[in-house]
Each structure stands twice: as structure tokens, then as C-alpha cells.
Amino acid sequence: MILLYNILFPILFLCYLPFYAVHFIRRGGLTKDFWERFGIFPKATKERLAALKAPVWIHAVSVGETVAAISFIQTWLQRHPDEEFVFSCGTSTGFATAKQKLPQQVVAIYCPIDCWWMVRHAFKLVHPRLLGILEVEIWPNLILQAKKFGAKLVLVNGRLSDNSSRGYAKWGFFFRKLFRSYDALCIQTPEDQARLERVIGSDDRIHTVGTVKFDQVPDRTGASVGIPLAKAFGTQPVKLFCVGSTHPGEEELICQAFAKLLPTHADWRMVLVPRHAERAAEVIRILDTFRLPWQSIQPVPNTTPANDGDCQVLLVNTTGQLMNYYQVADLCYVGKSLAGQTGGHNIIEPAIFGKAILYGSHMENFRQVDELFQQAEAAMVVKSDEAFQGALHTLMGSESLRNDLGKKARALVDKHRGAILRTLDIIDAL
């Protein structure tokens, strides 16, 4: 099966390559470092990797996992300050976030596409003594090459959906070997453990430790948001509604509701942070449709921002700033959960700052976290698009309700922290 995979994967990828290229050209963020996805590493990166001695390699996928990985590495360095790290990810947004926020001694690279010669070349450069893979990234060559190079292999913050668990079990003759290659499988919940045991059976290497995302370290060292906020909204006191990680459809729903509510909530302003900054022009058209005066962090060609101090919306069309805006907000919406979007994003991020949180009911990728918040009544969940404006009106109009939700959200974070330390205890034992 591995031989067949290594024959078919490059062929299928070559067929997909034109679509892959168009996707990344549209998304932006392409730099010379991106050639590392194809196993081509710059001389400077090779030299940095050669200077390391048996480092720990931590691999994540995109921005969400990258932010969790940064917290994981920072906590590890508090315990073992002399440890050397290599961090890898697979997306340009994740890589940009890593370069901006990782400690300087950590070498950030793109993880090569899962062709065996590319992955093997990366292992020859890194020579890790341990590879930690966040959540569940089943890349056969990455996993098997780690074992061939003698590295310990750990799944960090693992989770499995019902669908993926059934799929892995159906093809168990292939996936069992991959999961059993791990020296430790640190997963989030008992439900995730049951799904994994459906694939490999009961195994002492499986450890339920909670979700690392409750341990996420707030970014208090990023660029100040005071200057762009004052430029857009002026110096008068305002209340901030931070709308984070939105996807197509959500901006229209939220802007329409916000525009209708402004006449009765004149002291509110909105900070809008789309998940993909390159969609700024599209979002600006929506803002103009609902006559919401705006400014953006980065200029957008062929658009006309409002005058300083006259805005009702600040559009954050940059990467890696969302946490800074959550920190100063009075109310937060977390996207990919309404307007036809599904999966959700990380509601723990604003909860860390004790903020009142509003989100939709489609949280398939964060089901366990969503359940914890609902059980603790620590957020307001909108069941349908039609209910959004009413929920927003309620929260904008009640400071006491916002304070109550924020306190409960922060208490929930405190209650469930510790997954990183529990994971590090397991790794230390290896």
C-alpha cells in the first residue's frame, strides 16, 4: 500500500498542481520559502538546520494549529530552555504567523509535500530526535520517515471526527500501521479516544489530555492596535464589536444586522477581520452596500476609505492580528459558523481575554469546545441566520450580560487548562 501510495500520490498531485498554483496565487503570501514545499531549501535555511543538534520538530497545518503550536513550543521552552526546535506548516498564512510569533531560536520551514524523496530530504536536513504532529495529519511518508530516521513520534492535541474515524477503520489495514507508528497519541477527549480505538483497538500509547487550545498563550507583544483604532474611530469612547475569522456570506449577514442596529446603538463600532485577508476588496463592496464607512489596515486598490475618525468599521486585512483586537473588544463574533459556513473557528481565543462571545451553531470542528461553552452558559449561540440580529441587539444593549458571559468564558478557560503540561509529561517520559 505504501508503494502504491508513493506511485499514485505524485501523479495525482501533478494533475492537481494547476489548481494548487491558482489557489496560492489568489491567496497571496508566495515567497521564496514556499519552494520548501517541494523540498527545495534556501542556503540560509540549510545552514541554520545544520547548526542544530537533534532538534524537536513540531508540525502544524494552518493558522489555527500554528497558533496552538506556538503556545506549545513556548511552554516547552519554559521547561527546557536549551531545547532546539524546528517548526513546519503547510500554508502561507500559517508560515507568516509562525515567522512573526515564534521565538527567534526556532527555525520555521514549510513542510514538503508528502512525496517520499522530498520528505526524506527534509529529514536529512533536520535530523530530529522527536517529531510532534498537531491534531491529525495523516501523511504516510512524514510518519514513516520519522521512524526510519529513529525519531520519536508524538501526536499532539489529536482529534478525530466520526467520519474520519469510520474511514480510517474501513481502511484499517493501511491506517493501523500509521497510527501504531506513534510512540504516544495525546488526544483531546474521551470521545476522540473511542474513535481512535475504533481504528487501532485499545492501546497504552493513547492518552486523553484535553485540548491544547485552552492553554493558548495570548499574544501581548504584537503591534499595538490603538493607532489604527484611533485613526478610524477617533478619540471618543466607543464600544467595539470584533468580528473574527469570517468567510463568504457571513460578512453580508453581519454587516446588514450591524447597519440596522447602529441607529439605536450609536456608540458601537465594528472591527472586521476576515479569515483570508486577500478578500478585502470583496468585503469592502459589502460594507459600501450597507453604507458603513470604513478604513482598512492595508490600502486596497480602487477603493475609497472614509476620513479619519468618521468610520463605523475598521477592516483588518492583515494576518496574525486577530488576538490583539479580541483583547480590546467589548463583544466578539467567531466566524465560519453561520450563513452557510460550517466547521467553526476557535472560540477559546476571545475567551482567554474574558470577552462576551457570539457564534453560530455550526461548530463541527470544535464540537467538544462548543459543548463545554454551552454547558457553562459561557457564550451566546445563534441557532440560525434569522436569529443573528436579535442576538446581537441583546448583547449590544446589555453590559451586564456581556460581563457575565465574559467572566464565565474566562473561568471555563482556567478550568480546562493544563493539556500542554500533561502532554509534556508524556513526552518527557519518552
Coordinates of C-alpha atoms in Angstrom, one line a residue:
M1 CA 0.0 0.0 0.0
I2 CA 2.8 2.4 0.8
L3 CA 4.5 1.6 -2.5
L4 CA 1.2 2.2 -4.3
Y5 CA 0.7 5.4 -2.4
N6 CA 4.1 6.6 -3.4
I7 CA 3.4 5.8 -7.1
L8 CA 0.0 7.4 -7.2
F9 CA 0.4 10.5 -5.0
P10 CA 2.9 12.3 -7.2
I11 CA 0.8 11.6 -10.3
L12 CA -2.4 12.9 -8.6
F13 CA -0.6 15.9 -7.3
L14 CA 0.8 16.8 -10.7
C15 CA -2.8 16.7 -12.0
Y16 CA -3.9 19.0 -9.2
L17 CA -0.9 21.3 -9.5
P18 CA -2.5 23.9 -11.8
F19 CA -5.4 24.3 -9.3
Y20 CA -3.0 24.4 -6.4
A21 CA -1.0 27.2 -8.1
V22 CA -4.1 29.3 -8.9
H23 CA -5.2 28.9 -5.3
F24 CA -2.0 30.2 -3.9
I25 CA -1.6 33.0 -6.4
R26 CA -5.1 34.2 -5.4
R27 CA -4.4 33.8 -1.7
G28 CA -1.0 35.6 -1.9
G29 CA 1.8 35.1 0.5
L30 CA 4.0 33.3 -2.0
T31 CA 7.7 33.8 -1.2
K32 CA 11.0 32.1 -2.0
D33 CA 10.5 30.0 1.1
F34 CA 7.4 28.3 -0.5
W35 CA 9.8 26.2 -2.6
E36 CA 10.4 24.3 0.6
R37 CA 7.0 22.7 -0.1
F38 CA 8.8 20.9 -3.0
G39 CA 11.9 20.0 -1.0
I40 CA 14.0 23.0 -2.2
F41 CA 15.5 24.8 0.8
P42 CA 17.4 28.1 0.6
K43 CA 21.1 28.0 1.6
A44 CA 20.5 30.1 4.7
T45 CA 17.8 27.7 6.0
K46 CA 20.1 24.7 5.3
E47 CA 22.9 26.4 7.3
R48 CA 20.5 27.1 10.3
L49 CA 19.3 23.5 10.2
A50 CA 22.8 22.1 10.0
A51 CA 23.7 24.1 13.2
L52 CA 21.1 22.3 15.2
K53 CA 21.8 19.1 17.2
A54 CA 19.0 16.6 17.3
P55 CA 16.2 19.2 17.5
V56 CA 12.5 18.7 18.2
W57 CA 10.4 19.1 15.0
I58 CA 6.8 20.3 15.5
H59 CA 4.4 20.2 12.5
A60 CA 1.1 22.0 12.2
V61 CA -1.1 22.8 9.2
S62 CA -2.7 26.3 9.0
V63 CA -3.1 29.3 11.2
G64 CA -5.2 27.8 14.0
E65 CA -2.9 24.9 14.5
T66 CA 0.2 27.2 14.2
V67 CA -1.0 29.4 17.0
A68 CA -1.6 26.4 19.2
A69 CA 1.8 25.1 18.3
I70 CA 3.5 28.4 19.2
S71 CA 1.9 28.1 22.7
F72 CA 3.1 24.5 22.9
I73 CA 6.7 25.4 22.0
Q74 CA 6.8 28.4 24.3
T75 CA 5.6 26.3 27.2
W76 CA 8.2 23.6 26.3
L77 CA 10.9 26.2 26.4
Q78 CA 9.9 27.3 29.8
R79 CA 10.5 23.7 31.0
H80 CA 13.6 23.1 28.8
P81 CA 15.1 26.4 27.8
D82 CA 18.0 24.9 25.9
E83 CA 15.8 22.8 23.6
E84 CA 16.3 23.4 19.9
F85 CA 13.2 23.4 17.6
V86 CA 12.2 23.3 14.0
F87 CA 8.6 24.2 13.2
S88 CA 6.8 23.4 9.9
C89 CA 3.4 24.1 8.4
G90 CA 1.8 23.7 5.0
T91 CA 0.1 27.1 4.3
S92 CA 1.4 30.5 3.6
T93 CA -0.8 32.1 6.3
G94 CA 0.4 29.6 8.9
F95 CA 4.0 30.2 7.8
A96 CA 3.6 34.0 8.1
T97 CA 2.1 33.7 11.5
A98 CA 5.0 31.4 12.6
K99 CA 7.7 33.7 11.3
Q100 CA 6.1 36.6 13.2
K101 CA 5.3 35.0 16.5
L102 CA 7.7 32.1 17.1
P103 CA 10.7 32.6 19.4
Q104 CA 13.7 33.6 17.3
Q105 CA 15.7 30.5 18.0
V106 CA 13.0 28.3 16.4
V107 CA 13.7 27.5 12.7
A108 CA 10.5 27.8 10.7
I109 CA 10.1 25.9 7.4
Y110 CA 7.4 24.7 5.1
C111 CA 6.8 21.0 5.4
P112 CA 7.4 19.3 2.0
I113 CA 4.5 17.8 0.1
D114 CA 4.2 14.1 1.1
C115 CA 6.4 12.7 -1.7
W116 CA 8.9 10.3 -0.2
W117 CA 12.0 11.9 -1.7
M118 CA 11.0 15.4 -0.7
V119 CA 10.2 14.3 2.9
R120 CA 13.3 12.2 3.1
H121 CA 15.4 15.2 2.0
A122 CA 13.8 17.3 4.8
F123 CA 14.6 14.7 7.4
K124 CA 18.3 14.6 6.2
L125 CA 18.4 18.3 6.8
V126 CA 16.6 18.4 10.2
H127 CA 17.7 15.1 11.8
P128 CA 15.0 15.4 14.6
R129 CA 15.1 13.2 17.6
L130 CA 11.3 13.8 18.0
L131 CA 8.5 14.8 15.6
G132 CA 5.3 16.1 17.1
I133 CA 2.3 16.4 14.8
L134 CA -0.6 18.6 15.8
E135 CA -4.1 17.3 15.6
V136 CA -4.5 14.5 13.0
E137 CA -2.4 15.0 9.9
I138 CA -2.1 11.6 8.2
W139 CA 0.8 12.0 5.9
P140 CA 2.3 8.5 5.5
N141 CA 5.8 9.5 4.4
L142 CA 6.1 12.1 7.1
I143 CA 5.2 9.5 9.7
L144 CA 7.2 6.6 8.3
Q145 CA 10.3 8.6 7.6
A146 CA 10.3 9.8 11.2
K147 CA 10.5 6.1 12.3
K148 CA 13.2 5.3 9.7
F149 CA 15.3 8.2 11.0
G150 CA 14.9 7.0 14.6
A151 CA 12.8 9.9 15.8
K152 CA 10.2 9.5 18.5
L153 CA 6.8 10.3 17.1
V154 CA 4.0 12.0 19.1
L155 CA 0.5 13.1 18.1
V156 CA -0.2 16.4 19.9
N157 CA -3.8 17.7 20.6
G158 CA -5.2 14.9 18.4
R159 CA -8.8 14.8 17.4
L160 CA -10.9 12.6 15.1
S161 CA -14.3 13.2 13.7
D162 CA -16.9 10.4 13.3
N163 CA -16.4 10.4 9.6
S164 CA -12.6 10.2 9.6
S165 CA -12.8 7.5 12.3
R166 CA -15.1 5.4 10.2
G167 CA -12.9 6.0 7.1
Y168 CA -9.7 5.0 9.0
A169 CA -11.4 1.9 10.4
K170 CA -12.7 0.9 6.9
W171 CA -9.1 1.1 5.6
G172 CA -7.6 -0.2 8.8
F173 CA -5.1 -2.5 7.1
F174 CA -3.4 0.8 5.9
F175 CA -4.1 3.3 8.7
R176 CA -3.4 1.0 11.6
K177 CA 0.3 0.8 10.8
L178 CA 0.5 4.6 10.6
F179 CA -1.2 5.2 13.9
R180 CA 0.8 2.4 15.6
S181 CA 4.0 4.1 14.4
Y182 CA 3.4 6.8 17.1
D183 CA 5.2 6.4 20.4
A184 CA 2.4 8.4 22.1
L185 CA -1.0 9.6 20.9
C186 CA -2.1 12.6 23.0
I187 CA -5.7 13.3 22.2
Q188 CA -8.3 15.8 23.4
T189 CA -11.4 14.0 24.7
P190 CA -12.7 10.5 25.7
E191 CA -14.8 10.6 22.5
D192 CA -11.7 11.1 20.4
Q193 CA -10.1 8.1 22.3
A194 CA -13.1 6.0 21.4
R195 CA -12.9 7.0 17.8
L196 CA -9.2 6.2 17.7
E197 CA -9.7 2.8 19.4
R198 CA -12.2 2.0 16.6
V199 CA -9.2 2.1 14.3
I200 CA -6.4 0.5 16.3
G201 CA -8.1 -1.0 19.4
S202 CA -7.2 -0.4 23.0
D203 CA -3.6 0.8 23.3
D204 CA -1.5 2.1 26.2
R205 CA 0.0 4.8 23.9
I206 CA -3.3 6.6 23.8
H207 CA -3.6 9.4 26.4
T208 CA -6.6 11.7 26.8
V209 CA -5.1 15.1 27.9
G210 CA -7.7 17.8 26.9
T211 CA -7.3 20.4 24.2
V212 CA -4.1 22.4 23.9
K213 CA -6.1 25.4 22.7
F214 CA -7.2 26.2 26.3
D215 CA -3.5 26.7 27.0
Q216 CA -3.0 29.1 24.2
V217 CA -0.7 32.0 25.2
P218 CA -2.2 35.4 24.4
D219 CA -0.1 37.5 22.1
R220 CA 0.6 40.6 24.1
T221 CA 3.7 41.5 22.2
G222 CA 2.3 42.2 18.8
A223 CA 1.8 45.6 17.2
S224 CA -0.4 48.0 19.1
V225 CA -4.0 48.3 17.8
G226 CA -4.5 51.7 19.4
I227 CA -3.2 53.7 16.5
P228 CA -5.5 52.2 13.7
L229 CA -8.5 52.2 16.1
A230 CA -8.0 55.9 16.9
K231 CA -7.4 56.7 13.3
A232 CA -10.6 55.0 12.2
F233 CA -12.9 55.9 15.1
G234 CA -11.4 59.0 16.6
T235 CA -10.7 59.5 20.3
Q236 CA -14.2 59.5 21.7
P237 CA -15.1 56.4 23.8
V238 CA -16.7 53.7 21.8
K239 CA -17.7 50.1 22.3
L240 CA -16.0 47.6 19.9
F241 CA -17.6 44.6 18.2
C242 CA -14.8 42.4 16.9
V243 CA -15.9 40.0 14.1
G244 CA -13.2 37.4 13.6
S245 CA -12.4 34.8 11.0
T246 CA -15.4 35.4 8.8
H247 CA -16.0 33.6 5.5
P248 CA -18.1 34.4 2.4
G249 CA -21.8 35.1 3.4
E250 CA -21.0 35.9 7.0
E251 CA -19.8 39.5 6.3
E252 CA -23.1 40.3 4.5
L253 CA -25.2 38.8 7.3
I254 CA -23.2 40.7 10.0
C255 CA -22.9 44.0 8.2
Q256 CA -26.6 44.1 7.4
A257 CA -27.5 43.5 11.1
F258 CA -24.9 45.9 12.4
A259 CA -26.1 48.7 10.0
K260 CA -29.7 48.2 11.1
L261 CA -28.7 48.3 14.8
L262 CA -26.5 51.4 14.6
P263 CA -29.3 54.0 14.9
T264 CA -30.1 52.6 18.4
H265 CA -26.6 51.7 19.4
A266 CA -24.7 54.8 18.1
D267 CA -21.7 54.3 20.4
W268 CA -20.7 50.9 18.8
R269 CA -18.1 50.4 16.2
M270 CA -17.0 47.2 14.4
V271 CA -13.6 45.6 13.7
L272 CA -14.0 43.1 10.9
V273 CA -11.2 40.5 10.4
P274 CA -11.9 38.1 7.5
R275 CA -10.2 34.8 7.7
H276 CA -8.5 35.5 4.4
A277 CA -7.1 39.0 4.1
E278 CA -7.0 38.8 0.3
R279 CA -10.8 39.0 0.3
A280 CA -10.6 42.7 1.4
A281 CA -12.0 44.1 -1.9
E282 CA -14.9 41.7 -1.8
V283 CA -15.7 42.7 1.9
I284 CA -15.4 46.4 1.1
R285 CA -18.1 46.0 -1.6
I286 CA -20.3 44.6 1.1
L287 CA -19.5 47.5 3.5
D288 CA -20.3 50.0 0.8
T289 CA -23.6 48.2 0.0
F290 CA -24.7 48.8 3.6
R291 CA -23.3 52.3 3.7
L292 CA -20.9 51.5 6.5
P293 CA -18.0 54.0 6.4
W294 CA -14.7 52.1 6.7
Q295 CA -11.0 52.2 6.8
S296 CA -8.6 49.2 6.2
I297 CA -5.2 48.4 7.8
Q298 CA -3.6 47.9 4.3
P299 CA -4.7 50.1 1.3
V300 CA -6.9 48.3 -1.1
P301 CA -6.6 49.4 -4.8
N302 CA -9.6 51.2 -6.4
T303 CA -11.4 51.8 -3.1
T304 CA -12.1 54.9 -1.2
P305 CA -11.8 54.8 2.6
A306 CA -13.7 57.2 4.9
N307 CA -12.0 60.2 6.6
D308 CA -10.1 59.7 9.8
G309 CA -12.4 59.5 12.8
D310 CA -15.6 59.1 10.6
C311 CA -15.6 55.3 10.3
Q312 CA -18.0 52.7 11.7
V313 CA -15.9 49.7 10.6
L314 CA -12.2 49.0 10.7
L315 CA -11.3 46.3 8.2
V316 CA -8.2 44.3 9.3
N317 CA -6.8 42.9 6.1
T318 CA -3.6 41.6 7.6
T319 CA -2.6 38.3 9.0
G320 CA -1.9 37.5 12.7
Q321 CA -3.6 40.5 14.4
L322 CA -6.9 39.0 15.4
M323 CA -5.9 38.2 19.0
N324 CA -4.8 41.8 19.5
Y325 CA -8.3 43.0 18.5
Y326 CA -10.1 40.4 20.6
Q327 CA -8.1 41.7 23.6
V328 CA -9.6 45.2 23.3
A329 CA -13.1 44.3 22.2
D330 CA -16.4 44.5 24.2
L331 CA -18.1 41.8 22.2
C332 CA -16.7 39.1 19.8
Y333 CA -18.2 37.0 17.0
V334 CA -16.2 34.0 15.9
G335 CA -16.8 33.0 12.2
K336 CA -17.4 30.0 9.9
S337 CA -20.4 29.2 11.9
L338 CA -23.4 30.9 10.1
A339 CA -24.5 31.9 6.6
G340 CA -24.0 28.5 5.1
Q341 CA -20.5 28.1 6.6
T342 CA -19.7 25.1 8.7
G343 CA -16.9 23.9 11.0
G344 CA -16.3 26.9 13.1
H345 CA -13.2 28.6 14.5
N346 CA -11.5 28.8 17.9
I347 CA -13.9 30.4 20.4
I348 CA -11.3 29.9 23.1
E349 CA -9.3 32.8 21.7
P350 CA -11.6 35.6 22.8
A351 CA -12.5 33.6 26.0
I352 CA -8.8 33.9 27.1
F353 CA -9.4 37.7 27.5
G354 CA -12.8 37.2 29.3
K355 CA -14.8 38.5 26.4
A356 CA -18.5 38.1 25.7
I357 CA -18.7 35.7 22.7
L358 CA -21.3 35.2 20.0
Y359 CA -21.1 32.5 17.4
G360 CA -23.3 30.2 15.2
S361 CA -24.4 26.7 15.7
H362 CA -22.2 25.1 13.0
M363 CA -19.1 24.2 15.1
E364 CA -18.4 20.8 13.7
N365 CA -14.6 21.2 14.1
F366 CA -14.9 22.4 17.7
R367 CA -17.8 20.2 18.9
Q368 CA -16.3 19.4 22.3
V369 CA -15.3 23.0 23.0
D370 CA -18.7 24.2 21.9
E371 CA -20.4 21.7 24.2
L372 CA -18.3 23.0 27.2
F373 CA -19.2 26.6 26.5
Q374 CA -22.9 25.8 26.2
Q375 CA -22.9 23.7 29.3
A376 CA -21.2 26.6 31.2
E377 CA -23.5 29.1 29.6
A378 CA -20.3 31.0 28.7
A379 CA -21.3 32.3 25.3
M380 CA -24.4 33.1 23.2
V381 CA -25.0 30.6 20.4
V382 CA -27.1 31.7 17.4
K383 CA -29.2 28.9 16.0
S384 CA -30.0 30.4 12.6
D385 CA -29.1 33.4 10.4
E386 CA -32.5 34.9 11.1
A387 CA -31.8 34.9 14.8
F388 CA -28.4 36.8 14.5
Q389 CA -29.7 40.4 14.5
G390 CA -31.8 39.7 17.6
A391 CA -28.9 38.1 19.5
L392 CA -26.6 41.0 18.5
H393 CA -29.1 43.5 19.6
T394 CA -29.4 41.8 23.0
L395 CA -25.7 41.7 23.7
M396 CA -25.0 45.2 22.4
G397 CA -27.7 46.6 24.7
S398 CA -26.7 44.8 27.9
E399 CA -23.3 45.5 29.5
S400 CA -24.2 43.2 32.5
L401 CA -24.9 40.3 30.2
R402 CA -21.6 40.8 28.3
N403 CA -19.7 41.0 31.6
D404 CA -21.4 37.8 32.8
L405 CA -20.6 35.9 29.7
G406 CA -17.0 37.1 29.7
K407 CA -16.5 36.0 33.3
K408 CA -17.9 32.6 32.6
A409 CA -15.8 32.2 29.5
R410 CA -12.6 33.1 31.3
A411 CA -13.5 30.7 34.2
L412 CA -14.0 27.9 31.6
V413 CA -10.6 28.6 30.2
D414 CA -9.0 28.4 33.6
K415 CA -10.8 25.2 34.5
H416 CA -9.6 23.3 31.4
R417 CA -6.1 24.5 31.1
G418 CA -3.2 22.1 31.5
A419 CA -3.2 19.9 28.3
I420 CA 0.2 21.2 27.3
L421 CA 1.8 20.3 30.6
R422 CA 0.2 16.9 30.6
T423 CA 1.5 16.3 27.0
L424 CA 5.0 17.4 28.0
D425 CA 5.0 15.0 30.9
I426 CA 4.2 12.2 28.5
I427 CA 7.0 13.4 26.1
D428 CA 9.5 13.7 28.9
A429 CA 8.8 10.1 29.8
L430 CA 9.8 9.1 26.2

